[in-house]
PDB file of C-alpha atoms and ligand atoms in Angstrom:
ATOM      1  CA  MET A 475      -0.045   0.022   0.024  1.00  0.00           C
ATOM      2  CA  ASN A 476       1.212   3.537  -0.749  1.00  0.00           C
ATOM      3  CA  LYS A 477       2.774   5.036   2.370  1.00  0.00           C
ATOM      4  CA  TYR A 478       0.620   8.163   2.249  1.00  0.00           C
ATOM      5  CA  LEU A 479      -2.659   6.296   1.818  1.00  0.00           C
ATOM      6  CA  GLN A 480      -5.041   5.889   4.783  1.00  0.00           C
ATOM      7  CA  LEU A 481      -8.140   3.712   4.472  1.00  0.00           C
ATOM      8  CA  SER A 482     -11.005   3.949   6.956  1.00  0.00           C
ATOM      9  CA  PRO A 483     -11.637   0.624   8.733  1.00  0.00           C
ATOM     10  CA  ARG A 484     -14.916   0.085   6.798  1.00  0.00           C
ATOM     11  CA  VAL A 485     -13.307   0.765   3.405  1.00  0.00           C
ATOM     12  CA  ARG A 486     -10.350  -1.492   4.214  1.00  0.00           C
ATOM     13  CA  GLU A 487     -12.651  -4.305   5.303  1.00  0.00           C
ATOM     14  CA  ALA A 488     -14.743  -4.033   2.156  1.00  0.00           C
ATOM     15  CA  LEU A 489     -11.746  -3.955  -0.219  1.00  0.00           C
ATOM     16  CA  ASP A 490     -10.040  -6.852   1.635  1.00  0.00           C
ATOM     17  CA  ASN A 491     -13.212  -8.908   1.201  1.00  0.00           C
ATOM     18  CA  GLY A 492     -13.790  -7.983  -2.419  1.00  0.00           C
ATOM     19  CA  ARG A 493     -16.987  -6.219  -1.616  1.00  0.00           C
ATOM     20  CA  PRO A 494     -18.088  -3.242  -3.839  1.00  0.00           C
ATOM     21  CA  VAL A 495     -16.632   0.140  -2.951  1.00  0.00           C
ATOM     22  CA  ILE A 496     -17.150   3.515  -4.672  1.00  0.00           C
ATOM     23  CA  ALA A 497     -15.134   6.653  -4.302  1.00  0.00           C
ATOM     24  CA  LEU A 498     -16.771  10.064  -3.750  1.00  0.00           C
ATOM     25  CA  GLU A 499     -14.896  13.342  -4.098  1.00  0.00           C
ATOM     26  CA  SER A 500     -14.579  16.265  -1.652  1.00  0.00           C
ATOM     27  CA  THR A 501     -14.145  19.378  -3.805  1.00  0.00           C
ATOM     28  CA  ILE A 502     -17.888  19.055  -4.566  1.00  0.00           C
ATOM     29  CA  ILE A 503     -18.392  19.338  -0.786  1.00  0.00           C
ATOM     30  CA  SER A 504     -16.088  22.297  -0.099  1.00  0.00           C
ATOM     31  CA  HIS A 505     -16.214  24.165  -3.337  1.00  0.00           C
ATOM     32  CA  GLY A 506     -19.200  22.801  -5.248  1.00  0.00           C
ATOM     33  CA  MET A 507     -22.128  23.409  -2.841  1.00  0.00           C
ATOM     34  CA  PRO A 508     -22.938  25.815   0.027  1.00  0.00           C
ATOM     35  CA  TYR A 509     -23.043  24.783   3.683  1.00  0.00           C
ATOM     36  CA  PRO A 510     -25.007  22.983   5.114  1.00  0.00           C
ATOM     37  CA  GLN A 511     -26.497  21.349   1.987  1.00  0.00           C
ATOM     38  CA  ASN A 512     -23.022  20.178   1.020  1.00  0.00           C
ATOM     39  CA  VAL A 513     -22.576  18.172   4.253  1.00  0.00           C
ATOM     40  CA  GLU A 514     -26.121  16.852   4.151  1.00  0.00           C
ATOM     41  CA  THR A 515     -25.637  15.738   0.567  1.00  0.00           C
ATOM     42  CA  ALA A 516     -22.250  14.067   1.244  1.00  0.00           C
ATOM     43  CA  LEU A 517     -23.648  12.115   4.179  1.00  0.00           C
ATOM     44  CA  ALA A 518     -26.836  11.165   2.143  1.00  0.00           C
ATOM     45  CA  CYS A 519     -24.575   9.973  -0.628  1.00  0.00           C
ATOM     46  CA  GLU A 520     -22.745   7.649   1.724  1.00  0.00           C
ATOM     47  CA  ALA A 521     -26.053   6.260   3.017  1.00  0.00           C
ATOM     48  CA  LEU A 522     -27.449   5.781  -0.478  1.00  0.00           C
ATOM     49  CA  SER A 523     -24.320   3.963  -1.575  1.00  0.00           C
ATOM     50  CA  ARG A 524     -24.676   1.484   1.376  1.00  0.00           C
ATOM     51  CA  GLU A 525     -28.365   0.990   0.519  1.00  0.00           C
ATOM     52  CA  HIS A 526     -27.215  -0.080  -2.926  1.00  0.00           C
ATOM     53  CA  GLY A 527     -24.668  -2.476  -1.485  1.00  0.00           C
ATOM     54  CA  ALA A 528     -21.488  -0.530  -1.994  1.00  0.00           C
ATOM     55  CA  GLU A 529     -19.200   0.870   0.709  1.00  0.00           C
ATOM     56  CA  PRO A 530     -18.613   4.621   0.086  1.00  0.00           C
ATOM     57  CA  ALA A 531     -15.121   5.980   0.335  1.00  0.00           C
ATOM     58  CA  THR A 532     -15.282   9.738   0.480  1.00  0.00           C
ATOM     59  CA  VAL A 533     -11.818  10.968  -0.443  1.00  0.00           C
ATOM     60  CA  ALA A 534      -9.782  13.973   0.866  1.00  0.00           C
ATOM     61  CA  VAL A 535      -6.266  14.813   2.047  1.00  0.00           C
ATOM     62  CA  ILE A 536      -6.186  15.248   5.768  1.00  0.00           C
ATOM     63  CA  GLY A 537      -2.928  16.230   7.520  1.00  0.00           C
ATOM     64  CA  GLY A 538      -1.101  15.160   4.418  1.00  0.00           C
ATOM     65  CA  ARG A 539      -2.637  11.674   4.484  1.00  0.00           C
ATOM     66  CA  LEU A 540      -4.505  10.461   1.384  1.00  0.00           C
ATOM     67  CA  CYS A 541      -7.759   9.394   3.007  1.00  0.00           C
ATOM     68  CA  ALA A 542     -10.253   7.056   1.419  1.00  0.00           C
ATOM     69  CA  GLY A 543     -13.240   6.921   3.857  1.00  0.00           C
ATOM     70  CA  LEU A 544     -13.865   9.945   6.169  1.00  0.00           C
ATOM     71  CA  THR A 545     -15.583  10.253   9.461  1.00  0.00           C
ATOM     72  CA  GLY A 546     -18.769  12.348   9.752  1.00  0.00           C
ATOM     73  CA  GLU A 547     -16.684  14.924  11.655  1.00  0.00           C
ATOM     74  CA  GLN A 548     -14.176  15.197   8.787  1.00  0.00           C
ATOM     75  CA  ILE A 549     -16.986  15.769   6.203  1.00  0.00           C
ATOM     76  CA  GLU A 550     -18.545  18.414   8.486  1.00  0.00           C
ATOM     77  CA  TYR A 551     -15.130  20.128   8.714  1.00  0.00           C
ATOM     78  CA  LEU A 552     -14.614  20.186   4.891  1.00  0.00           C
ATOM     79  CA  GLY A 553     -18.216  21.389   4.358  1.00  0.00           C
ATOM     80  CA  LYS A 554     -18.039  24.145   6.977  1.00  0.00           C
ATOM     81  CA  ALA A 555     -14.613  25.411   5.880  1.00  0.00           C
ATOM     82  CA  GLY A 556     -15.848  25.590   2.293  1.00  0.00           C
ATOM     83  CA  GLN A 557     -13.665  27.683   0.038  1.00  0.00           C
ATOM     84  CA  LYS A 558     -11.090  28.108   2.848  1.00  0.00           C
ATOM     85  CA  ILE A 559     -10.011  24.543   2.323  1.00  0.00           C
ATOM     86  CA  ARG A 560      -7.449  24.084  -0.367  1.00  0.00           C
ATOM     87  CA  LYS A 561      -8.755  22.675  -3.638  1.00  0.00           C
ATOM     88  CA  VAL A 562      -6.291  19.907  -4.474  1.00  0.00           C
ATOM     89  CA  SER A 563      -5.743  18.547  -7.965  1.00  0.00           C
ATOM     90  CA  ARG A 564      -2.834  16.361  -9.162  1.00  0.00           C
ATOM     91  CA  ARG A 565      -0.304  19.266  -9.267  1.00  0.00           C
ATOM     92  CA  ASP A 566      -1.076  20.317  -5.713  1.00  0.00           C
ATOM     93  CA  MET A 567      -0.640  16.866  -4.090  1.00  0.00           C
ATOM     94  CA  PRO A 568       3.177  16.790  -3.521  1.00  0.00           C
ATOM     95  CA  MET A 569       3.176  20.038  -1.534  1.00  0.00           C
ATOM     96  CA  VAL A 570       0.041  19.303   0.433  1.00  0.00           C
ATOM     97  CA  VAL A 571       1.371  15.886   1.382  1.00  0.00           C
ATOM     98  CA  SER A 572       4.807  17.035   2.329  1.00  0.00           C
ATOM     99  CA  ARG A 573       3.485  19.871   4.434  1.00  0.00           C
ATOM    100  CA  GLN A 574       0.902  17.598   6.022  1.00  0.00           C
ATOM    101  CA  GLU A 575      -1.912  19.904   5.116  1.00  0.00           C
ATOM    102  CA  ASP A 576      -5.600  19.421   4.425  1.00  0.00           C
ATOM    103  CA  GLY A 577      -7.178  19.516   1.012  1.00  0.00           C
ATOM    104  CA  ALA A 578     -10.454  18.826  -0.805  1.00  0.00           C
ATOM    105  CA  THR A 579      -9.810  16.556  -3.764  1.00  0.00           C
ATOM    106  CA  THR A 580     -10.966  17.247  -7.302  1.00  0.00           C
ATOM    107  CA  VAL A 581     -12.099  14.562  -9.705  1.00  0.00           C
ATOM    108  CA  ALA A 582      -8.408  14.224 -10.763  1.00  0.00           C
ATOM    109  CA  ALA A 583      -7.002  13.904  -7.292  1.00  0.00           C
ATOM    110  CA  THR A 584      -9.807  11.655  -6.123  1.00  0.00           C
ATOM    111  CA  MET A 585      -9.104   9.278  -9.060  1.00  0.00           C
ATOM    112  CA  ILE A 586      -5.448   9.131  -8.120  1.00  0.00           C
ATOM    113  CA  ILE A 587      -6.299   8.200  -4.495  1.00  0.00           C
ATOM    114  CA  ALA A 588      -9.004   5.770  -5.532  1.00  0.00           C
ATOM    115  CA  ALA A 589      -6.620   3.976  -7.858  1.00  0.00           C
ATOM    116  CA  LEU A 590      -3.970   3.769  -5.100  1.00  0.00           C
ATOM    117  CA  ALA A 591      -6.579   2.160  -2.859  1.00  0.00           C
ATOM    118  CA  GLY A 592      -7.805  -0.260  -5.543  1.00  0.00           C
ATOM    119  CA  ILE A 593     -11.176   1.424  -5.926  1.00  0.00           C
ATOM    120  CA  ARG A 594     -12.382   1.154  -9.541  1.00  0.00           C
ATOM    121  CA  VAL A 595     -15.643   3.175  -9.628  1.00  0.00           C
ATOM    122  CA  PHE A 596     -16.199   6.776  -8.568  1.00  0.00           C
ATOM    123  CA  ALA A 597     -19.360   8.904  -8.436  1.00  0.00           C
ATOM    124  CA  THR A 598     -19.487  12.669  -8.697  1.00  0.00           C
ATOM    125  CA  GLY A 599     -21.736  15.405 -10.069  1.00  0.00           C
ATOM    126  CA  GLY A 600     -19.899  17.045 -12.970  1.00  0.00           C
ATOM    127  CA  ILE A 601     -16.338  16.801 -14.163  1.00  0.00           C
ATOM    128  CA  GLY A 602     -14.020  19.570 -15.180  1.00  0.00           C
ATOM    129  CA  GLY A 603     -13.408  19.929 -18.924  1.00  0.00           C
ATOM    130  CA  VAL A 604     -12.371  22.279 -21.672  1.00  0.00           C
ATOM    131  CA  HIS A 605     -13.533  25.781 -20.764  1.00  0.00           C
ATOM    132  CA  ARG A 606     -15.159  28.085 -23.179  1.00  0.00           C
ATOM    133  CA  GLY A 607     -12.567  30.242 -24.742  1.00  0.00           C
ATOM    134  CA  ALA A 608      -9.858  27.503 -24.205  1.00  0.00           C
ATOM    135  CA  GLU A 609      -8.380  28.314 -27.613  1.00  0.00           C
ATOM    136  CA  THR A 610      -7.000  31.481 -26.006  1.00  0.00           C
ATOM    137  CA  ASN A 611      -7.044  30.965 -22.203  1.00  0.00           C
ATOM    138  CA  MET A 612      -5.743  27.329 -22.356  1.00  0.00           C
ATOM    139  CA  ASP A 613      -8.145  26.406 -19.428  1.00  0.00           C
ATOM    140  CA  ILE A 614      -8.490  22.674 -19.643  1.00  0.00           C
ATOM    141  CA  SER A 615      -9.191  20.848 -16.466  1.00  0.00           C
ATOM    142  CA  ALA A 616      -6.609  18.304 -15.201  1.00  0.00           C
ATOM    143  CA  ASP A 617      -9.622  15.952 -14.780  1.00  0.00           C
ATOM    144  CA  LEU A 618      -9.399  15.100 -18.509  1.00  0.00           C
ATOM    145  CA  GLU A 619      -5.668  14.195 -18.358  1.00  0.00           C
ATOM    146  CA  GLU A 620      -6.395  12.023 -15.315  1.00  0.00           C
ATOM    147  CA  LEU A 621      -9.106  10.133 -17.185  1.00  0.00           C
ATOM    148  CA  ALA A 622      -6.496   9.330 -19.773  1.00  0.00           C
ATOM    149  CA  VAL A 623      -4.019   7.771 -17.353  1.00  0.00           C
ATOM    150  CA  THR A 624      -5.658   6.529 -14.207  1.00  0.00           C
ATOM    151  CA  PRO A 625      -7.799   3.381 -14.149  1.00  0.00           C
ATOM    152  CA  VAL A 626     -11.005   4.512 -12.500  1.00  0.00           C
ATOM    153  CA  ALA A 627     -14.453   4.741 -14.064  1.00  0.00           C
ATOM    154  CA  VAL A 628     -16.104   8.091 -13.259  1.00  0.00           C
ATOM    155  CA  VAL A 629     -19.873   8.401 -13.170  1.00  0.00           C
ATOM    156  CA  CYS A 630     -21.062  11.952 -13.774  1.00  0.00           C
ATOM    157  CA  ALA A 631     -24.094  13.780 -15.170  1.00  0.00           C
ATOM    158  CA  GLY A 632     -22.152  15.102 -18.116  1.00  0.00           C
ATOM    159  CA  ALA A 633     -20.700  18.534 -17.883  1.00  0.00           C
ATOM    160  CA  LYS A 634     -22.172  21.955 -17.284  1.00  0.00           C
ATOM    161  CA  SER A 635     -22.274  24.385 -20.179  1.00  0.00           C
ATOM    162  CA  ILE A 636     -19.881  26.608 -18.237  1.00  0.00           C
ATOM    163  CA  LEU A 637     -17.612  24.406 -20.330  1.00  0.00           C
ATOM    164  CA  ASP A 638     -17.340  23.964 -24.047  1.00  0.00           C
ATOM    165  CA  LEU A 639     -18.998  20.532 -24.321  1.00  0.00           C
ATOM    166  CA  GLY A 640     -17.957  19.957 -27.949  1.00  0.00           C
ATOM    167  CA  LEU A 641     -14.324  20.605 -27.230  1.00  0.00           C
ATOM    168  CA  THR A 642     -14.442  18.590 -24.068  1.00  0.00           C
ATOM    169  CA  LEU A 643     -15.620  15.553 -26.120  1.00  0.00           C
ATOM    170  CA  GLU A 644     -12.889  16.233 -28.735  1.00  0.00           C
ATOM    171  CA  TYR A 645     -10.263  16.311 -26.004  1.00  0.00           C
ATOM    172  CA  LEU A 646     -11.478  13.006 -24.509  1.00  0.00           C
ATOM    173  CA  GLU A 647     -11.384  11.427 -27.984  1.00  0.00           C
ATOM    174  CA  THR A 648      -7.814  12.583 -28.534  1.00  0.00           C
ATOM    175  CA  LYS A 649      -6.778  11.093 -25.180  1.00  0.00           C
ATOM    176  CA  GLY A 650      -8.575   7.792 -25.920  1.00  0.00           C
ATOM    177  CA  VAL A 651     -11.013   8.048 -23.022  1.00  0.00           C
ATOM    178  CA  PRO A 652     -14.153   5.931 -23.500  1.00  0.00           C
ATOM    179  CA  VAL A 653     -17.285   8.066 -22.941  1.00  0.00           C
ATOM    180  CA  ILE A 654     -20.423   5.985 -22.353  1.00  0.00           C
ATOM    181  CA  GLY A 655     -23.936   7.375 -22.181  1.00  0.00           C
ATOM    182  CA  TYR A 656     -26.024   5.432 -19.736  1.00  0.00           C
ATOM    183  CA  GLN A 657     -29.282   4.697 -21.433  1.00  0.00           C
ATOM    184  CA  THR A 658     -28.737   7.579 -23.785  1.00  0.00           C
ATOM    185  CA  ASP A 659     -26.969   8.424 -27.044  1.00  0.00           C
ATOM    186  CA  GLU A 660     -26.545  12.030 -26.040  1.00  0.00           C
ATOM    187  CA  LEU A 661     -24.096  13.726 -23.716  1.00  0.00           C
ATOM    188  CA  PRO A 662     -26.135  14.980 -20.728  1.00  0.00           C
ATOM    189  CA  ALA A 663     -25.575  18.628 -19.831  1.00  0.00           C
ATOM    190  CA  PHE A 664     -25.664  18.287 -16.023  1.00  0.00           C
ATOM    191  CA  TYR A 665     -28.801  20.365 -15.263  1.00  0.00           C
ATOM    192  CA  THR A 666     -30.544  19.045 -18.357  1.00  0.00           C
ATOM    193  CA  SER A 667     -30.540  15.528 -19.763  1.00  0.00           C
ATOM    194  CA  ARG A 668     -29.584  16.580 -23.297  1.00  0.00           C
ATOM    195  CA  SER A 669     -26.812  18.666 -24.881  1.00  0.00           C
ATOM    196  CA  GLY A 670     -27.229  17.998 -28.524  1.00  0.00           C
ATOM    197  CA  PHE A 671     -23.805  16.232 -28.610  1.00  0.00           C
ATOM    198  CA  ARG A 672     -23.670  12.495 -29.329  1.00  0.00           C
ATOM    199  CA  VAL A 673     -21.618  10.291 -27.063  1.00  0.00           C
ATOM    200  CA  PRO A 674     -19.354   7.721 -28.754  1.00  0.00           C
ATOM    201  CA  GLY A 675     -20.774   4.781 -26.802  1.00  0.00           C
ATOM    202  CA  ARG A 676     -23.977   3.729 -25.074  1.00  0.00           C
ATOM    203  CA  ALA A 677     -24.718   1.169 -22.366  1.00  0.00           C
ATOM    204  CA  ASP A 678     -28.096   0.180 -21.024  1.00  0.00           C
ATOM    205  CA  THR A 679     -27.159  -1.819 -17.948  1.00  0.00           C
ATOM    206  CA  PRO A 680     -24.625  -1.580 -15.119  1.00  0.00           C
ATOM    207  CA  GLU A 681     -23.377  -5.051 -16.217  1.00  0.00           C
ATOM    208  CA  GLU A 682     -22.461  -3.814 -19.654  1.00  0.00           C
ATOM    209  CA  ILE A 683     -20.461  -0.970 -18.086  1.00  0.00           C
ATOM    210  CA  ALA A 684     -18.697  -3.400 -15.788  1.00  0.00           C
ATOM    211  CA  GLY A 685     -17.894  -5.501 -18.861  1.00  0.00           C
ATOM    212  CA  ALA A 686     -16.332  -2.530 -20.621  1.00  0.00           C
ATOM    213  CA  ILE A 687     -14.192  -1.749 -17.539  1.00  0.00           C
ATOM    214  CA  LEU A 688     -12.898  -5.271 -17.420  1.00  0.00           C
ATOM    215  CA  ALA A 689     -12.194  -5.249 -21.140  1.00  0.00           C
ATOM    216  CA  GLN A 690     -10.274  -2.006 -20.733  1.00  0.00           C
ATOM    217  CA  ARG A 691      -8.090  -3.695 -18.090  1.00  0.00           C
ATOM    218  CA  GLY A 692      -7.806  -6.884 -20.166  1.00  0.00           C
ATOM    219  CA  LEU A 693      -6.594  -4.897 -23.141  1.00  0.00           C
ATOM    220  CA  GLY A 694      -3.827  -3.467 -20.931  1.00  0.00           C
ATOM    221  CA  PHE A 695      -4.995   0.073 -21.547  1.00  0.00           C
ATOM    222  CA  PRO A 696      -4.131   2.694 -18.948  1.00  0.00           C
ATOM    223  CA  GLY A 697      -6.756   5.239 -18.033  1.00  0.00           C
ATOM    224  CA  GLY A 698     -10.311   5.496 -16.926  1.00  0.00           C
ATOM    225  CA  MET A 699     -13.697   5.797 -18.450  1.00  0.00           C
ATOM    226  CA  LEU A 700     -16.412   8.435 -18.294  1.00  0.00           C
ATOM    227  CA  ILE A 701     -19.937   7.251 -17.639  1.00  0.00           C
ATOM    228  CA  THR A 702     -22.463  10.028 -18.367  1.00  0.00           C
ATOM    229  CA  ASN A 703     -25.760   9.537 -16.572  1.00  0.00           C
ATOM    230  CA  PRO A 704     -28.583  11.958 -17.405  1.00  0.00           C
ATOM    231  CA  ILE A 705     -30.346  13.801 -14.597  1.00  0.00           C
ATOM    232  CA  PRO A 706     -33.792  12.259 -14.035  1.00  0.00           C
ATOM    233  CA  GLU A 707     -36.461  14.238 -15.957  1.00  0.00           C
ATOM    234  CA  ALA A 708     -38.339  15.210 -12.799  1.00  0.00           C
ATOM    235  CA  TYR A 709     -35.342  17.138 -11.603  1.00  0.00           C
ATOM    236  CA  GLU A 710     -34.210  18.834 -14.802  1.00  0.00           C
ATOM    237  CA  MET A 711     -33.846  22.618 -14.905  1.00  0.00           C
ATOM    238  CA  PRO A 712     -35.716  24.602 -17.658  1.00  0.00           C
ATOM    239  CA  LYS A 713     -33.083  25.052 -20.415  1.00  0.00           C
ATOM    240  CA  ASP A 714     -33.653  28.791 -20.892  1.00  0.00           C
ATOM    241  CA  VAL A 715     -33.384  29.469 -17.186  1.00  0.00           C
ATOM    242  CA  ILE A 716     -30.084  27.611 -16.755  1.00  0.00           C
ATOM    243  CA  ASP A 717     -28.598  28.929 -20.027  1.00  0.00           C
ATOM    244  CA  LYS A 718     -29.275  32.539 -18.939  1.00  0.00           C
ATOM    245  CA  SER A 719     -27.745  31.969 -15.493  1.00  0.00           C
ATOM    246  CA  ILE A 720     -24.689  30.297 -16.920  1.00  0.00           C
ATOM    247  CA  SER A 721     -24.037  33.109 -19.451  1.00  0.00           C
ATOM    248  CA  LYS A 722     -24.552  35.681 -16.737  1.00  0.00           C
ATOM    249  CA  ALA A 723     -22.117  33.805 -14.418  1.00  0.00           C
ATOM    250  CA  LEU A 724     -19.569  33.591 -17.203  1.00  0.00           C
ATOM    251  CA  ASP A 725     -19.828  37.403 -17.854  1.00  0.00           C
ATOM    252  CA  ASP A 726     -19.361  38.063 -14.129  1.00  0.00           C
ATOM    253  CA  ALA A 727     -16.309  35.847 -13.975  1.00  0.00           C
ATOM    254  CA  ASN A 728     -14.744  37.752 -16.948  1.00  0.00           C
ATOM    255  CA  ALA A 729     -15.637  41.111 -15.509  1.00  0.00           C
ATOM    256  CA  LYS A 730     -13.961  40.150 -12.171  1.00  0.00           C
ATOM    257  CA  GLY A 731     -10.966  38.700 -13.903  1.00  0.00           C
ATOM    258  CA  ILE A 732     -11.381  35.279 -12.146  1.00  0.00           C
ATOM    259  CA  SER A 733      -8.776  32.783 -13.425  1.00  0.00           C
ATOM    260  CA  GLY A 734      -7.066  29.447 -12.794  1.00  0.00           C
ATOM    261  CA  LYS A 735      -8.478  27.031 -10.160  1.00  0.00           C
ATOM    262  CA  ASP A 736     -10.960  29.701  -8.974  1.00  0.00           C
ATOM    263  CA  VAL A 737     -12.940  29.689 -12.184  1.00  0.00           C
ATOM    264  CA  THR A 738     -14.985  26.548 -11.615  1.00  0.00           C
ATOM    265  CA  PRO A 739     -15.922  27.238  -7.954  1.00  0.00           C
ATOM    266  CA  PHE A 740     -16.810  30.847  -8.809  1.00  0.00           C
ATOM    267  CA  LEU A 741     -19.129  29.783 -11.618  1.00  0.00           C
ATOM    268  CA  LEU A 742     -20.703  27.005  -9.575  1.00  0.00           C
ATOM    269  CA  ALA A 743     -21.554  29.378  -6.708  1.00  0.00           C
ATOM    270  CA  ARG A 744     -22.702  32.162  -9.015  1.00  0.00           C
ATOM    271  CA  VAL A 745     -25.138  29.778 -10.883  1.00  0.00           C
ATOM    272  CA  VAL A 746     -26.678  28.736  -7.504  1.00  0.00           C
ATOM    273  CA  GLU A 747     -27.159  32.427  -6.573  1.00  0.00           C
ATOM    274  CA  LEU A 748     -28.589  33.406  -9.899  1.00  0.00           C
ATOM    275  CA  THR A 749     -31.123  30.558  -9.925  1.00  0.00           C
ATOM    276  CA  GLY A 750     -32.192  31.358  -6.405  1.00  0.00           C
ATOM    277  CA  GLY A 751     -31.059  27.900  -5.190  1.00  0.00           C
ATOM    278  CA  ASP A 752     -33.097  25.929  -7.785  1.00  0.00           C
ATOM    279  CA  SER A 753     -29.962  24.672  -9.496  1.00  0.00           C
ATOM    280  CA  LEU A 754     -28.709  23.341  -6.145  1.00  0.00           C
ATOM    281  CA  LYS A 755     -31.724  21.104  -5.900  1.00  0.00           C
ATOM    282  CA  SER A 756     -31.091  19.700  -9.352  1.00  0.00           C
ATOM    283  CA  ASN A 757     -27.409  19.344  -8.523  1.00  0.00           C
ATOM    284  CA  ILE A 758     -28.169  17.305  -5.370  1.00  0.00           C
ATOM    285  CA  ARG A 759     -30.602  15.027  -7.174  1.00  0.00           C
ATOM    286  CA  LEU A 760     -28.238  14.242 -10.041  1.00  0.00           C
ATOM    287  CA  VAL A 761     -25.442  13.332  -7.596  1.00  0.00           C
ATOM    288  CA  TYR A 762     -27.767  10.844  -5.906  1.00  0.00           C
ATOM    289  CA  ASN A 763     -28.598   9.396  -9.248  1.00  0.00           C
ATOM    290  CA  ASN A 764     -24.939   9.007 -10.038  1.00  0.00           C
ATOM    291  CA  VAL A 765     -24.164   7.406  -6.676  1.00  0.00           C
ATOM    292  CA  ALA A 766     -26.863   4.785  -7.236  1.00  0.00           C
ATOM    293  CA  LEU A 767     -25.518   3.911 -10.658  1.00  0.00           C
ATOM    294  CA  ALA A 768     -21.893   3.797  -9.505  1.00  0.00           C
ATOM    295  CA  ALA A 769     -22.898   1.375  -6.715  1.00  0.00           C
ATOM    296  CA  LYS A 770     -24.637  -0.876  -9.181  1.00  0.00           C
ATOM    297  CA  ILE A 771     -21.571  -0.819 -11.442  1.00  0.00           C
ATOM    298  CA  ALA A 772     -19.198  -1.594  -8.542  1.00  0.00           C
ATOM    299  CA  THR A 773     -21.537  -4.493  -7.531  1.00  0.00           C
ATOM    300  CA  ALA A 774     -21.572  -5.858 -11.061  1.00  0.00           C
ATOM    301  CA  LEU A 775     -17.759  -5.593 -11.179  1.00  0.00           C
ATOM    302  CA  SER A 776     -17.244  -7.422  -7.922  1.00  0.00           C
ATOM    303  CA  SER A 777     -19.498 -10.226  -8.991  1.00  0.00           C
ATOM    304  CA  LYS A 778     -17.646 -10.700 -12.278  1.00  0.00           C
ATOM    305  CA  LYS A 779     -14.135 -10.617 -10.882  1.00  0.00           C
TER     306      LYS A 779
HETATM  307  N1  PSU B1445     -18.049  20.638 -11.898  1.00  0.00           N
HETATM  308  C1  PSU B1445     -19.220  20.562 -11.178  1.00  0.00           C
HETATM  309  N2  PSU B1445     -19.140  20.459  -9.824  1.00  0.00           N
HETATM  310  C2  PSU B1445     -17.962  20.372  -9.164  1.00  0.00           C
HETATM  311  C3  PSU B1445     -16.761  20.493  -9.942  1.00  0.00           C
HETATM  312  C4  PSU B1445     -16.803  20.614 -11.323  1.00  0.00           C
HETATM  313  O1  PSU B1445     -20.268  20.602 -11.796  1.00  0.00           O
HETATM  314  O2  PSU B1445     -17.913  20.339  -7.964  1.00  0.00           O
HETATM  315  C5  PSU B1445     -15.403  20.381  -9.229  1.00  0.00           C
HETATM  316  C6  PSU B1445     -14.892  18.919  -9.308  1.00  0.00           C
HETATM  317  O3  PSU B1445     -14.201  18.619  -8.107  1.00  0.00           O
HETATM  318  C7  PSU B1445     -13.930  18.961 -10.424  1.00  0.00           C
HETATM  319  C8  PSU B1445     -13.351  20.362 -10.288  1.00  0.00           C
HETATM  320  O4  PSU B1445     -12.978  17.942 -10.412  1.00  0.00           O
HETATM  321  O5  PSU B1445     -14.434  21.182  -9.909  1.00  0.00           O
HETATM  322  C9  PSU B1445     -12.738  20.846 -11.577  1.00  0.00           C
HETATM  323  O6  PSU B1445     -12.049  22.030 -11.321  1.00  0.00           O
HETATM  324  P1  PSU B1445     -11.094  22.660 -12.500  1.00  0.00           P
HETATM  325  O7  PSU B1445     -12.075  23.021 -13.549  1.00  0.00           O
HETATM  326  O8  PSU B1445     -10.415  23.808 -11.809  1.00  0.00           O
HETATM  327  O9  PSU B1445     -10.202  21.519 -12.937  1.00  0.00           O
HETATM  328 MN1   MN B1446      -8.805  25.238 -14.915  1.00  0.00          MN
END
């Protein structure tokens, strides 16, 4: 086991016994949602995962340790501290570890820690991607590079149109990352189930996805996989409402000169404000939907072995 890795007793027990385990990230807690809904959602995700037969491993860096499986107190701490906690992606890990600091892990960093622990499936809300204007600002999330090299399947609800969805798909194609629509041929757009972009692959059952993960390993390919799971219809946002809020949030970010790692958290918080909290409700529901699917995929994987 990696010397910086620390598994909770429950996660260790599940992994030792070949029981299904799913990873959950922590930047979504600290930087993706406001307090206290962030903590409530994180705890509800853990409960939901267990209901579906998978042990949840919420991931963060605590005191420089790469933790898979947090206590309720640790989740409360990350949620309450919010933006004061360092947002940790791959490039931040060496410093945070050596200084024994705390950090909330992005999709990229969570994938790294999940892979070190031997966790093959990970549920989140949305991933980072190619930002609008990337042809000049070069803002491309490290999440995409991680999907290319680290063997973890990430279940998400597609990506928000704060990103350039077409370029994000192009980038993933270049990197050889399988993108699978769950029961859909279209890339979901986070708050809405459709984006107008086709996904390269489709699967209709968790077993099919587990099969693709095993084939990826059997082929000796490095890298992960992106499973895009549309938000349930009942929880979708009206397209015009969300489009307007996103374009206003983007204008605000430009006017304020927000850049680098602050861009995504700024846009996420601004969209929640501009929709009067409605987008947060959708966000929470789609995360639950992803946790349930990830738990089913992990269960299918551990029964195939
Ligand atoms: N997109 C969301 N919700 C989130 C994030 C992205 O809809 O919470 C978070 C995830 O942790 C993701 C990170 O890994 O933002 C991407 O940040 P950046 O764009 O700086 O790579
Ligand atoms: Mn960025």
